[in-house]
CSV table of C-alpha atoms in Angstrom, one decimal:
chain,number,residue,atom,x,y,z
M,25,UNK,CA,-30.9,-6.2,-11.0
M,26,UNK,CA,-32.9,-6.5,-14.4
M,27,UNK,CA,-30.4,-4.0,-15.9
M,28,UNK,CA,-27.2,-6.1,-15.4
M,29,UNK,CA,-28.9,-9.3,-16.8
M,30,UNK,CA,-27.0,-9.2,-19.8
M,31,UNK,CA,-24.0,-8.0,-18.6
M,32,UNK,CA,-23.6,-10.8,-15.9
M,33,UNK,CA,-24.5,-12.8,-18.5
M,34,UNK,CA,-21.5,-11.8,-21.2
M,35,UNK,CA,-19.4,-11.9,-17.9
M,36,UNK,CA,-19.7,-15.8,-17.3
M,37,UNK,CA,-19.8,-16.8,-20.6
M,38,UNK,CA,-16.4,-15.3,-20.8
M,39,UNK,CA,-15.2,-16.3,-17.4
M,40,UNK,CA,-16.8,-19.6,-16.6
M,41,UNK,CA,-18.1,-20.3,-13.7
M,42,UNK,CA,-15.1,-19.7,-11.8
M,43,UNK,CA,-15.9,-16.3,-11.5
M,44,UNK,CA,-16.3,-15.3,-7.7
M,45,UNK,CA,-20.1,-14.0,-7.0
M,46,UNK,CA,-18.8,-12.1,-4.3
M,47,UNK,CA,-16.8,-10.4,-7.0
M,48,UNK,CA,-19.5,-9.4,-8.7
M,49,UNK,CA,-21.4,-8.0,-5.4
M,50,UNK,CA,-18.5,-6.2,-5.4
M,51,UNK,CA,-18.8,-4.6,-8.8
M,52,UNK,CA,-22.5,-3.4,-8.3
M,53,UNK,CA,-21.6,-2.0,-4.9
M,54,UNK,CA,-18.5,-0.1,-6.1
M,55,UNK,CA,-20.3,1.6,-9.4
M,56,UNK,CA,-23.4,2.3,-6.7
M,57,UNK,CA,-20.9,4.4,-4.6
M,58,UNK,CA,-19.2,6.1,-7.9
M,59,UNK,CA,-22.4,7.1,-10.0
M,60,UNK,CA,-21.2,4.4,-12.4
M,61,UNK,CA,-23.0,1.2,-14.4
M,62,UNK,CA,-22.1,-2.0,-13.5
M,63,UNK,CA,-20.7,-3.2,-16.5
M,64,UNK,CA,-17.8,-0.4,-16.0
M,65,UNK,CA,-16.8,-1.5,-13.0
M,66,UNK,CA,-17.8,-5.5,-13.5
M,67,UNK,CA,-15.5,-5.7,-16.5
M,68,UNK,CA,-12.4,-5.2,-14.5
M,69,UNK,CA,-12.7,-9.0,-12.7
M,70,UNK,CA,-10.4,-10.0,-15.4
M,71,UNK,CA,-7.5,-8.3,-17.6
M,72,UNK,CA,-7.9,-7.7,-21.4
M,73,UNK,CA,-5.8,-10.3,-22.9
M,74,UNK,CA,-4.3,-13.7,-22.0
M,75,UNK,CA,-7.6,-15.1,-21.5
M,76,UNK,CA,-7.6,-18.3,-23.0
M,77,UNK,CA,-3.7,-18.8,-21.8
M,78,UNK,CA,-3.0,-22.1,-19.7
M,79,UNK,CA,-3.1,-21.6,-16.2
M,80,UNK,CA,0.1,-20.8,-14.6
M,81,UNK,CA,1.5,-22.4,-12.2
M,82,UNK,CA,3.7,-20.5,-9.3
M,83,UNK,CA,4.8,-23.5,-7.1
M,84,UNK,CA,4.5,-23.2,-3.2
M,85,UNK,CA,5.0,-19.9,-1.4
M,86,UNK,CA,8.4,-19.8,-0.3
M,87,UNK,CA,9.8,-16.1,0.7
M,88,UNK,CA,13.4,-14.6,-0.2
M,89,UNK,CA,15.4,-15.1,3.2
M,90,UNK,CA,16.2,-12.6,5.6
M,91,UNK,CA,17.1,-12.7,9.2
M,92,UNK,CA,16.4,-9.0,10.4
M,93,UNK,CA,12.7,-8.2,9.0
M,94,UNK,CA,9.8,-9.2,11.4
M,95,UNK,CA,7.0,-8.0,12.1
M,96,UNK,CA,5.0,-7.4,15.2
M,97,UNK,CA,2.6,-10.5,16.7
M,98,UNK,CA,-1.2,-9.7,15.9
M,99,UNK,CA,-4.4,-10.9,17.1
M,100,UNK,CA,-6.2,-13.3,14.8
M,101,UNK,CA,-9.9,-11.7,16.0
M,102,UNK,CA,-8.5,-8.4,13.7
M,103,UNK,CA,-9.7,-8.8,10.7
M,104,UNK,CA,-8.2,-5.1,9.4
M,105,UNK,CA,-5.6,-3.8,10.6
M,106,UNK,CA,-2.6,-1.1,9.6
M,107,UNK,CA,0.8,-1.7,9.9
M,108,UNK,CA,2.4,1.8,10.2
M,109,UNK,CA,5.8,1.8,9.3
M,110,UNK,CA,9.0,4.2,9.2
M,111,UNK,CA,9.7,6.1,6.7
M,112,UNK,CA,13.0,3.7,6.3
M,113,UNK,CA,11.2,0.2,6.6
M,114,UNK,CA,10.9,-1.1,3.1
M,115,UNK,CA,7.4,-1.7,2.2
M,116,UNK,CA,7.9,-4.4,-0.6
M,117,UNK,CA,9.4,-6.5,2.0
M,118,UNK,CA,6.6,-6.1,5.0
M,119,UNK,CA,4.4,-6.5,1.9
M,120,UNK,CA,5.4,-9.7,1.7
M,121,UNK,CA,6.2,-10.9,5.4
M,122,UNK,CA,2.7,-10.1,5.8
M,123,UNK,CA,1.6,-12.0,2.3
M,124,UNK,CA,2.8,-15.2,4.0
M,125,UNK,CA,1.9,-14.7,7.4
M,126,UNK,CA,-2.1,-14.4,6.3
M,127,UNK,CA,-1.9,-17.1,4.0
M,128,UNK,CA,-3.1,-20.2,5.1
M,129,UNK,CA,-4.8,-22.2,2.2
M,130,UNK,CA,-6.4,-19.4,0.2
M,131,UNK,CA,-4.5,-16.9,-2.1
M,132,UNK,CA,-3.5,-13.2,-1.0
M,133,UNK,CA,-3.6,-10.3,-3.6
M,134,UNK,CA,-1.2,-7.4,-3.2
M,135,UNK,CA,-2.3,-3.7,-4.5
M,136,UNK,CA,0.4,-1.7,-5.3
M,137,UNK,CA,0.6,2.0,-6.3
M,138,UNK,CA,3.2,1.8,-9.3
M,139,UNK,CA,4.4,-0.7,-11.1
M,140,UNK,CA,8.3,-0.5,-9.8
M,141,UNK,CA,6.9,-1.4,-6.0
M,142,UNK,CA,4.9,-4.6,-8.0
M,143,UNK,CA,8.5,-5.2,-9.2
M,144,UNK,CA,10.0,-4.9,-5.9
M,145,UNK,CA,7.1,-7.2,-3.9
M,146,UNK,CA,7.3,-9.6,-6.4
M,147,UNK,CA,11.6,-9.9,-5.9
M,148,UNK,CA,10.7,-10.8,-2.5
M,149,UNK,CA,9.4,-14.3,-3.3
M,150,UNK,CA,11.0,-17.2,-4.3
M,151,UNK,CA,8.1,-18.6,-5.6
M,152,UNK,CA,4.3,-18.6,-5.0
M,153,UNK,CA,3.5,-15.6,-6.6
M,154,UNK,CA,2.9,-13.9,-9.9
M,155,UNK,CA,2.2,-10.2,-11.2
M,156,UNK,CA,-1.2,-9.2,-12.2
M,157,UNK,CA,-0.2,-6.3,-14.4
M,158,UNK,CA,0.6,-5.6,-17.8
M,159,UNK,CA,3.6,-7.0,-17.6
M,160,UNK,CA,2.1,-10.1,-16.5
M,161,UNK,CA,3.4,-13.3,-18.1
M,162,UNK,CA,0.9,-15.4,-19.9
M,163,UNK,CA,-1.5,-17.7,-17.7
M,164,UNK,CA,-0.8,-15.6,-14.4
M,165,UNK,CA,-4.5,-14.2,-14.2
M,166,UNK,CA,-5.9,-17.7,-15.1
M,167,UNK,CA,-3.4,-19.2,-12.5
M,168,UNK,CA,-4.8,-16.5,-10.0
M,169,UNK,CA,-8.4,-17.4,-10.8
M,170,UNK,CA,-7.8,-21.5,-10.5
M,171,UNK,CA,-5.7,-21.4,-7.6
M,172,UNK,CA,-2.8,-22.2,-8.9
M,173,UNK,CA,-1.0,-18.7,-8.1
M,174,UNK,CA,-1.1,-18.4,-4.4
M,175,UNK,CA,0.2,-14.1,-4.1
M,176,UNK,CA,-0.9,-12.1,-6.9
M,177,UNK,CA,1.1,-8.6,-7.4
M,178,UNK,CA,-0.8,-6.0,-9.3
M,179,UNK,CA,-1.7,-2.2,-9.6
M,180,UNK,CA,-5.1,-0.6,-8.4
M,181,UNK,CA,-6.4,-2.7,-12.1
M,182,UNK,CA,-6.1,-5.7,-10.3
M,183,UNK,CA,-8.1,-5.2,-7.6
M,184,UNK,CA,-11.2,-6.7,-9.0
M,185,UNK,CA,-9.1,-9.9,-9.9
M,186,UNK,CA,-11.5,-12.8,-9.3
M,187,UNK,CA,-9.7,-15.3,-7.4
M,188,UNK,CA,-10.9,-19.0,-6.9
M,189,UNK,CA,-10.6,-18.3,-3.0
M,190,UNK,CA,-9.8,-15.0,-1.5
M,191,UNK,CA,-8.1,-14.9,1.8
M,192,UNK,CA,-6.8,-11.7,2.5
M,193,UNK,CA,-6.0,-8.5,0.9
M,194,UNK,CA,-2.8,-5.7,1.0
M,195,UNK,CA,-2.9,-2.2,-0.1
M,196,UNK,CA,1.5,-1.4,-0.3
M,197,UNK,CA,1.7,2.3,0.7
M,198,UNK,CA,-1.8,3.5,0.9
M,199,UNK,CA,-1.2,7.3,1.2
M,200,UNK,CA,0.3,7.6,-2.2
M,201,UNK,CA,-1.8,9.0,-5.4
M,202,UNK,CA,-1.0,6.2,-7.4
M,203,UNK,CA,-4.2,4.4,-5.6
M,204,UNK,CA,-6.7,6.7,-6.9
M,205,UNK,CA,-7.7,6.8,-10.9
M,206,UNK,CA,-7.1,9.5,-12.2
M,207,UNK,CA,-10.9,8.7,-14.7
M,208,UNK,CA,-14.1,7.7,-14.5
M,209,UNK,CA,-15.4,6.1,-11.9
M,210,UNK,CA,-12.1,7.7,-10.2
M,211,UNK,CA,-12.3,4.3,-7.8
M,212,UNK,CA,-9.5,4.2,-5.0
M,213,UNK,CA,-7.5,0.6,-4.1
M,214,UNK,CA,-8.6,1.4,-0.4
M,215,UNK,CA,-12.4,1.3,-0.9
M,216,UNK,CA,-12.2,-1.6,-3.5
M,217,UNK,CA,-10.4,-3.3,-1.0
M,218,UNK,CA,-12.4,-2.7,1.9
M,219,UNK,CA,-15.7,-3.7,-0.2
M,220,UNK,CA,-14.2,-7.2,-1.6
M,221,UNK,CA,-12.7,-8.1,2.4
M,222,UNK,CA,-15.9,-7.4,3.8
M,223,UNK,CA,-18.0,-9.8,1.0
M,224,UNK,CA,-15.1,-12.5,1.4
M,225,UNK,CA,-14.8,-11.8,5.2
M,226,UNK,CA,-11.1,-12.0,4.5
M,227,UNK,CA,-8.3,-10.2,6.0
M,228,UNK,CA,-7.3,-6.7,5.6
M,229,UNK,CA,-4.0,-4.7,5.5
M,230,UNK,CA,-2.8,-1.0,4.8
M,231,UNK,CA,1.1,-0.5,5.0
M,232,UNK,CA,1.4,3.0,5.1
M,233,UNK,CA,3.6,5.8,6.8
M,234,UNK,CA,1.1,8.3,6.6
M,235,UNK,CA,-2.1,6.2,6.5
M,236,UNK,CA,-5.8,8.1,5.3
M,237,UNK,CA,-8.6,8.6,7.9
M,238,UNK,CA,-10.3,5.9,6.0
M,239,UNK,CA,-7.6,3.1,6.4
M,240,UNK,CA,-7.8,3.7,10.5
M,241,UNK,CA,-11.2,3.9,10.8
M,242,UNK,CA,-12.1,0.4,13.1
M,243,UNK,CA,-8.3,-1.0,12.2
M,244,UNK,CA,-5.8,-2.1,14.3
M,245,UNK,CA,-2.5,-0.3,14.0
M,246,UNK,CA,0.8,-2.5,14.0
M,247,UNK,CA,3.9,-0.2,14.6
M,248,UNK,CA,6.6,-1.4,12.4
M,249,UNK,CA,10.6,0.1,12.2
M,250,UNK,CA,13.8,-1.2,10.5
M,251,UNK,CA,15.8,0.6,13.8
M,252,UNK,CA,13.5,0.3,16.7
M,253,UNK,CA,11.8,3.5,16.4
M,254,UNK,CA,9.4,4.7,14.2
M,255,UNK,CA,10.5,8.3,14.2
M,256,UNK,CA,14.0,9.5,15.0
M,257,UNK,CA,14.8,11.5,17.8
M,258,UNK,CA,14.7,15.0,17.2
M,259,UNK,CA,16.9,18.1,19.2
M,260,UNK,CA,15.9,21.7,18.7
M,261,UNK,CA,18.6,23.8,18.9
M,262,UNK,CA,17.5,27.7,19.7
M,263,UNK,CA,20.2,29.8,18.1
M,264,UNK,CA,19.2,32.5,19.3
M,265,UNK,CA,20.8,31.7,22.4
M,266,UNK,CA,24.1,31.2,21.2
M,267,UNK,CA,27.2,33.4,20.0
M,268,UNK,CA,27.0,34.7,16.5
M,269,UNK,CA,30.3,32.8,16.1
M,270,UNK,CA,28.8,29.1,17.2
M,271,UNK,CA,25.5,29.8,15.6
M,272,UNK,CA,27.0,27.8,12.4
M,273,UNK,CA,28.1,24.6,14.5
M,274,UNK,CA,26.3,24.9,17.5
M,275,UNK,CA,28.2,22.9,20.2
M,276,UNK,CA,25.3,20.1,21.1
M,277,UNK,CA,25.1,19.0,17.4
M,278,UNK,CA,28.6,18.8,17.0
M,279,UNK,CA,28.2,16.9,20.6
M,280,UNK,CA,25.6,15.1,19.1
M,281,UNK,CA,27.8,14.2,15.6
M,282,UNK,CA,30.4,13.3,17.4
M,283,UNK,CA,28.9,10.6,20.3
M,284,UNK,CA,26.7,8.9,17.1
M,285,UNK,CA,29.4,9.0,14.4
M,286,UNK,CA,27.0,11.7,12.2
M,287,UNK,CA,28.7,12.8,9.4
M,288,UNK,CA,25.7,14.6,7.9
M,289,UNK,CA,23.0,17.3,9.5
M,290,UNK,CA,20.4,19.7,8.0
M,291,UNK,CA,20.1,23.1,10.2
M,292,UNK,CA,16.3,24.4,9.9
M,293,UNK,CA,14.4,26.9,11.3
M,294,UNK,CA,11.2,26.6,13.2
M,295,UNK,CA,10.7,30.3,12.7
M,296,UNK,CA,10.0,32.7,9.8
M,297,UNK,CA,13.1,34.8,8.8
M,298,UNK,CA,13.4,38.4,8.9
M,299,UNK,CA,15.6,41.5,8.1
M,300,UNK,CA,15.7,44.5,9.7
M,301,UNK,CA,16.7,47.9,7.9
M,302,UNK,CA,19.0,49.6,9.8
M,303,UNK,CA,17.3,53.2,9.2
M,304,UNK,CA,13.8,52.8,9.4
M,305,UNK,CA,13.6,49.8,12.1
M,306,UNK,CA,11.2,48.0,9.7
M,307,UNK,CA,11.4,44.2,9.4
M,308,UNK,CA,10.9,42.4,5.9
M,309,UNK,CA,10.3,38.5,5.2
Protein backbone atom coordinates (compact mmCIF):
# COMPACT_ATOMS: atom_id res chain seq x y z
CA UNK A 1 0.00 0.00 0.00
CA UNK A 2 0.88 3.86 -0.15
CA UNK A 3 2.21 3.52 3.56
CA UNK A 4 4.99 0.90 2.90
CA UNK A 5 6.26 2.91 -0.27
CA UNK A 6 9.18 3.91 1.49
CA UNK A 7 9.83 1.05 3.34
CA UNK A 8 9.81 -1.43 0.37
CA UNK A 9 11.83 1.05 -0.97
CA UNK A 10 14.80 1.12 1.80
CA UNK A 11 14.23 -2.74 1.60
CA UNK A 12 15.57 -3.17 -2.07
CA UNK A 13 18.05 -0.70 -2.03
CA UNK A 14 19.50 -2.73 0.73
CA UNK A 15 18.77 -6.06 -0.62
CA UNK A 16 18.84 -5.87 -4.41
CA UNK A 17 16.68 -7.25 -6.33
CA UNK A 18 17.16 -10.55 -5.19
CA UNK A 19 14.79 -10.08 -2.62
CA UNK A 20 11.79 -12.57 -3.01
CA UNK A 21 8.34 -10.53 -3.56
CA UNK A 22 6.58 -13.32 -2.13
CA UNK A 23 8.72 -12.50 0.87
CA UNK A 24 7.42 -9.40 1.19
CA UNK A 25 3.63 -10.59 0.65
CA UNK A 26 4.57 -12.32 3.42
CA UNK A 27 5.61 -9.50 5.69
CA UNK A 28 2.36 -7.35 5.05
CA UNK A 29 0.28 -10.42 5.66
CA UNK A 30 2.02 -11.48 8.95
CA UNK A 31 2.03 -7.68 10.60
CA UNK A 32 -1.94 -7.63 9.19
CA UNK A 33 -2.66 -10.71 11.46
CA UNK A 34 -0.39 -9.28 14.50
CA UNK A 35 -1.70 -5.52 14.70
CA UNK A 36 1.83 -4.71 13.57
CA UNK A 37 3.49 -2.19 10.61
CA UNK A 38 5.01 -3.62 7.90
CA UNK A 39 8.32 -2.38 8.25
CA UNK A 40 8.48 -4.53 11.78
CA UNK A 41 7.87 -7.49 10.37
CA UNK A 42 9.46 -6.67 6.62
CA UNK A 43 12.87 -5.93 8.20
CA UNK A 44 13.35 -9.49 9.29
CA UNK A 45 13.95 -10.81 5.39
CA UNK A 46 17.56 -10.45 6.19
CA UNK A 47 19.88 -10.54 9.52
CA UNK A 48 21.53 -7.40 10.91
CA UNK A 49 25.08 -7.81 9.99
CA UNK A 50 27.17 -9.66 7.30
CA UNK A 51 25.40 -7.98 4.62
CA UNK A 52 27.94 -7.01 2.29
CA UNK A 53 29.95 -10.51 3.09
CA UNK A 54 30.73 -12.79 -0.06
CA UNK A 55 28.27 -15.29 -0.70
CA UNK A 56 28.99 -18.58 0.84
CA UNK A 57 29.23 -21.35 -0.67
CA UNK A 58 28.05 -24.88 1.00
CA UNK A 59 28.81 -27.43 -1.79
CA UNK A 60 26.17 -30.13 -2.76
CA UNK A 61 23.81 -31.62 -0.20
CA UNK A 62 25.33 -34.68 0.96
CA UNK A 63 23.73 -36.12 4.48
CA UNK A 64 25.84 -37.72 7.46
CA UNK A 65 25.32 -41.61 6.87
CA UNK A 66 23.13 -43.83 8.67
CA UNK A 67 21.64 -47.14 7.94
CA UNK A 68 18.66 -47.35 10.49
CA UNK A 69 16.82 -43.83 10.15
CA UNK A 70 14.04 -43.78 7.40
CA UNK A 71 11.24 -42.40 7.08
CA UNK A 72 7.79 -43.39 5.95
CA UNK A 73 6.90 -43.10 1.85
CA UNK A 74 4.59 -39.88 1.20
CA UNK A 75 2.38 -38.79 -1.39
CA UNK A 76 3.82 -35.98 -3.60
CA UNK A 77 -0.03 -34.38 -3.97
CA UNK A 78 0.60 -33.42 0.03
CA UNK A 79 1.83 -30.35 0.08
CA UNK A 80 1.77 -30.14 4.28
CA UNK A 81 2.06 -32.70 6.08
CA UNK A 82 3.25 -33.75 9.96
CA UNK A 83 5.47 -36.24 10.72
CA UNK A 84 4.58 -37.37 14.34
CA UNK A 85 7.26 -38.91 15.96
CA UNK A 86 8.23 -40.77 19.40
CA UNK A 87 9.26 -39.28 22.02
CA UNK A 88 12.78 -41.28 21.33
CA UNK A 89 13.15 -40.55 17.56
CA UNK A 90 15.69 -37.80 17.24
CA UNK A 91 14.24 -34.83 15.59
CA UNK A 92 17.62 -33.18 14.20
CA UNK A 93 18.06 -36.30 12.27
CA UNK A 94 14.24 -36.70 10.63
CA UNK A 95 14.91 -32.88 10.31
CA UNK A 96 17.19 -33.63 7.94
CA UNK A 97 16.11 -36.99 6.17
CA UNK A 98 13.24 -34.90 5.38
CA UNK A 99 15.57 -31.77 4.29
CA UNK A 100 16.91 -33.96 1.45
CA UNK A 101 14.06 -35.86 0.57
CA UNK A 102 12.04 -32.39 -0.41
CA UNK A 103 14.88 -30.97 -2.03
CA UNK A 104 14.94 -31.13 -5.57
CA UNK A 105 16.57 -28.02 -7.14
CA UNK A 106 15.36 -25.33 -4.78
CA UNK A 107 16.72 -24.63 -1.22
CA UNK A 108 14.93 -25.95 2.11
CA UNK A 109 14.97 -23.71 5.28
CA UNK A 110 14.81 -25.49 8.73
CA UNK A 111 13.11 -23.55 11.91
CA UNK A 112 14.31 -24.63 14.94
CA UNK A 113 13.21 -23.77 18.53
CA UNK A 114 16.77 -23.27 20.19
CA UNK A 115 19.86 -22.83 19.10
CA UNK A 116 21.41 -26.32 20.43
CA UNK A 117 18.69 -28.37 17.97
CA UNK A 118 20.20 -25.73 15.01
CA UNK A 119 23.48 -27.20 16.22
CA UNK A 120 22.36 -30.64 16.16
CA UNK A 121 20.47 -30.39 12.44
CA UNK A 122 23.23 -28.79 11.17
CA UNK A 123 25.79 -32.02 12.48
CA UNK A 124 23.65 -34.06 10.28
CA UNK A 125 25.06 -32.76 6.98
CA UNK A 126 28.04 -33.23 5.43
CA UNK A 127 27.67 -30.48 3.39
CA UNK A 128 24.94 -28.40 1.65
CA UNK A 129 23.87 -26.47 4.45
CA UNK A 130 24.64 -23.52 6.63
CA UNK A 131 23.14 -21.89 9.97
CA UNK A 132 21.11 -18.86 9.69
CA UNK A 133 21.64 -17.62 13.23
CA UNK A 134 23.82 -15.58 15.14
CA UNK A 135 26.34 -17.78 15.06
CA UNK A 136 26.15 -17.83 11.42
CA UNK A 137 29.54 -17.70 9.69
CA UNK A 138 30.06 -14.77 7.37
CA UNK A 139 28.29 -15.02 3.74
CA UNK A 140 25.77 -17.77 4.94
CA UNK A 141 22.64 -15.40 4.56
CA UNK A 142 24.01 -14.00 1.25
CA UNK A 143 24.77 -17.69 0.24
CA UNK A 144 21.10 -18.53 1.28
CA UNK A 145 19.65 -15.63 -0.75
CA UNK A 146 21.89 -16.45 -4.15
CA UNK A 147 21.42 -20.04 -4.05
CA UNK A 148 24.46 -20.99 -3.26
CA UNK A 149 23.46 -22.60 0.31
CA UNK A 150 21.01 -25.25 -0.47
CA UNK A 151 19.50 -26.11 3.64
CA UNK A 152 19.59 -23.15 5.80
CA UNK A 153 19.35 -23.92 9.79
CA UNK A 154 18.07 -21.07 11.79
CA UNK A 155 15.79 -20.00 14.84
CA UNK A 156 12.10 -18.61 14.53
CA UNK A 157 14.60 -15.09 13.23
CA UNK A 158 15.10 -16.84 10.24
CA UNK A 159 11.99 -17.53 9.11
CA UNK A 160 11.61 -14.49 6.96
CA UNK A 161 15.05 -15.41 5.29
CA UNK A 162 14.60 -14.39 1.60
CA UNK A 163 15.81 -17.15 -0.35
CA UNK A 164 16.54 -17.04 -4.23
CA UNK A 165 14.08 -20.09 -4.68
CA UNK A 166 12.14 -21.54 -1.87
CA UNK A 167 11.09 -25.10 -2.05
CA UNK A 168 9.96 -26.27 1.12
CA UNK A 169 9.91 -25.45 4.65
CA UNK A 170 10.51 -27.47 8.33
CA UNK A 171 9.38 -26.38 11.70
CA UNK A 172 11.85 -29.03 14.18
CA UNK A 173 9.59 -29.68 17.23
CA UNK A 174 6.68 -27.52 16.74
CA UNK A 175 5.04 -27.90 20.25
CA UNK A 176 7.86 -26.31 22.10
CA UNK A 177 7.73 -22.51 23.36
CA UNK A 178 10.82 -21.61 21.84
CA UNK A 179 8.60 -21.05 18.43
CA UNK A 180 6.63 -18.20 19.80
CA UNK A 181 8.34 -14.62 20.59
CA UNK A 182 8.20 -13.80 23.55
CA UNK A 183 7.68 -9.49 22.12
CA UNK A 184 5.99 -7.64 19.82
CA UNK A 185 4.39 -8.76 17.17
CA UNK A 186 4.63 -12.14 19.41
CA UNK A 187 4.80 -14.07 15.68
CA UNK A 188 4.95 -17.97 16.00
CA UNK A 189 7.42 -20.13 13.39
CA UNK A 190 4.19 -22.15 12.57
CA UNK A 191 2.08 -19.29 11.06
CA UNK A 192 5.16 -17.61 9.44
CA UNK A 193 5.65 -20.85 7.97
CA UNK A 194 2.42 -21.62 6.81
CA UNK A 195 1.99 -17.93 5.24
CA UNK A 196 5.53 -18.12 3.20
CA UNK A 197 4.57 -22.14 1.84
CA UNK A 198 1.27 -21.04 0.77
CA UNK A 199 2.81 -17.72 -1.37
CA UNK A 200 5.73 -20.07 -2.71
CA UNK A 201 3.33 -23.06 -3.01
CA UNK A 202 6.19 -25.00 -1.46
CA UNK A 203 6.23 -27.83 0.83
CA UNK A 204 5.34 -28.01 4.35
CA UNK A 205 6.56 -30.02 7.44
CA UNK A 206 5.89 -30.01 11.28
CA UNK A 207 8.01 -32.72 13.24
CA UNK A 208 6.46 -32.79 16.39
CA UNK A 209 5.45 -35.29 19.25
CA UNK A 210 2.74 -33.36 20.48
CA UNK A 211 1.82 -31.32 17.45
CA UNK A 212 -0.76 -27.85 17.95
CA UNK A 213 -4.34 -27.98 16.46
CA UNK A 214 -2.91 -25.57 13.95
CA UNK A 215 -0.11 -27.81 12.53
CA UNK A 216 -2.97 -30.69 11.82
CA UNK A 217 -5.47 -28.71 10.52
CA UNK A 218 -5.65 -30.03 6.41
CA UNK A 219 -1.96 -31.94 7.03
CA UNK A 220 -1.14 -35.20 6.47
CA UNK A 221 0.27 -37.12 9.46
CA UNK A 222 3.42 -39.43 8.82
CA UNK A 223 3.92 -41.80 11.99
CA UNK A 224 7.52 -41.93 12.63
CA UNK A 225 9.49 -44.38 15.57
CA UNK A 226 13.13 -45.25 16.23
CA UNK A 227 11.63 -48.97 17.64
CA UNK A 228 8.54 -49.66 15.60
CA UNK A 229 6.05 -48.03 17.86
CA UNK A 230 5.23 -44.82 18.56
CA UNK A 231 4.18 -45.28 22.06
CA UNK A 232 5.40 -48.14 24.30
CA UNK A 233 3.23 -50.68 25.55
CA UNK A 234 1.81 -49.86 28.73
CA UNK A 235 0.44 -52.68 31.74
CA UNK A 236 -1.61 -51.40 34.61
CA UNK A 237 -1.10 -53.26 37.46
CA UNK A 238 -4.10 -52.90 40.22
CA UNK A 239 -2.51 -53.40 43.61
CA UNK A 240 -5.21 -53.44 45.14
CA UNK A 241 -5.66 -56.89 44.28
CA UNK A 242 -2.52 -58.19 45.49
CA UNK A 243 -0.91 -59.20 48.98
CA UNK A 244 0.36 -56.38 51.08
CA UNK A 245 3.66 -58.31 50.83
CA UNK A 246 3.85 -58.43 46.73
CA UNK A 247 2.44 -54.96 46.43
CA UNK A 248 6.23 -53.62 46.20
CA UNK A 249 7.22 -56.11 43.28
CA UNK A 250 4.16 -57.22 41.97
CA UNK A 251 4.74 -60.63 40.19
CA UNK A 252 3.72 -59.54 36.40
CA UNK A 253 6.34 -56.69 36.39
CA UNK A 254 8.88 -58.69 37.70
CA UNK A 255 7.45 -61.29 34.88
CA UNK A 256 7.53 -58.47 32.68
CA UNK A 257 11.45 -57.40 33.75
CA UNK A 258 12.51 -60.57 33.52
CA UNK A 259 11.17 -61.85 29.81
CA UNK A 260 12.44 -58.09 28.28
CA UNK A 261 15.71 -57.86 30.23
CA UNK A 262 14.21 -54.45 32.23
CA UNK A 263 16.37 -53.41 34.72
CA UNK A 264 14.50 -50.16 35.52
CA UNK A 265 10.60 -49.50 36.29
CA UNK A 266 8.61 -46.50 37.80
CA UNK A 267 5.46 -47.78 39.99
CA UNK A 268 2.50 -44.94 39.64
CA UNK A 269 -0.68 -44.61 40.67
CA UNK A 270 -3.77 -43.96 38.60
CA UNK A 271 -5.60 -42.97 41.76
CA UNK A 272 -5.44 -40.27 44.35
CA UNK A 273 -3.96 -41.37 47.73
CA UNK A 274 -5.53 -41.48 50.93
CA UNK A 275 -5.18 -42.11 54.79
CA UNK A 276 -7.54 -43.19 56.94
CA UNK A 277 -7.56 -42.34 60.84
CA UNK A 278 -8.01 -45.16 62.68
CA UNK A 279 -10.52 -43.36 65.28
CA UNK A 280 -12.64 -41.22 63.46
CA UNK A 281 -12.91 -43.27 60.06
CA UNK A 282 -12.11 -40.11 58.17
CA UNK A 283 -9.91 -40.18 55.04
CA UNK A 284 -7.31 -37.35 54.30
CA UNK A 285 -5.35 -36.68 50.80
Amino acid sequence: GVQCKGTIKSILKVHGSRVNPLDLAAAEIISKTHYCTFAQVAQRVSPRSNRNSEPLSAGELVLVAAETDALPVCETNWRERVVLKAPLSGSARLAALEAARVQNRGQILIICPTVQMVEKVLSQFVSGAARLDSKARAGAWNGWRAGTVTVGIGTRTAGLYSALLLEGIIVVDEEHPGHREASVPYTHSRQIAKTRAELHKCSLTFIASAPSCQALQGTKILSVSKYGKLWPNIVTVDRTQLHPSLTRNPPLVEKIMKDTSLTNYIMADNQDSKRLCARCKTSAP
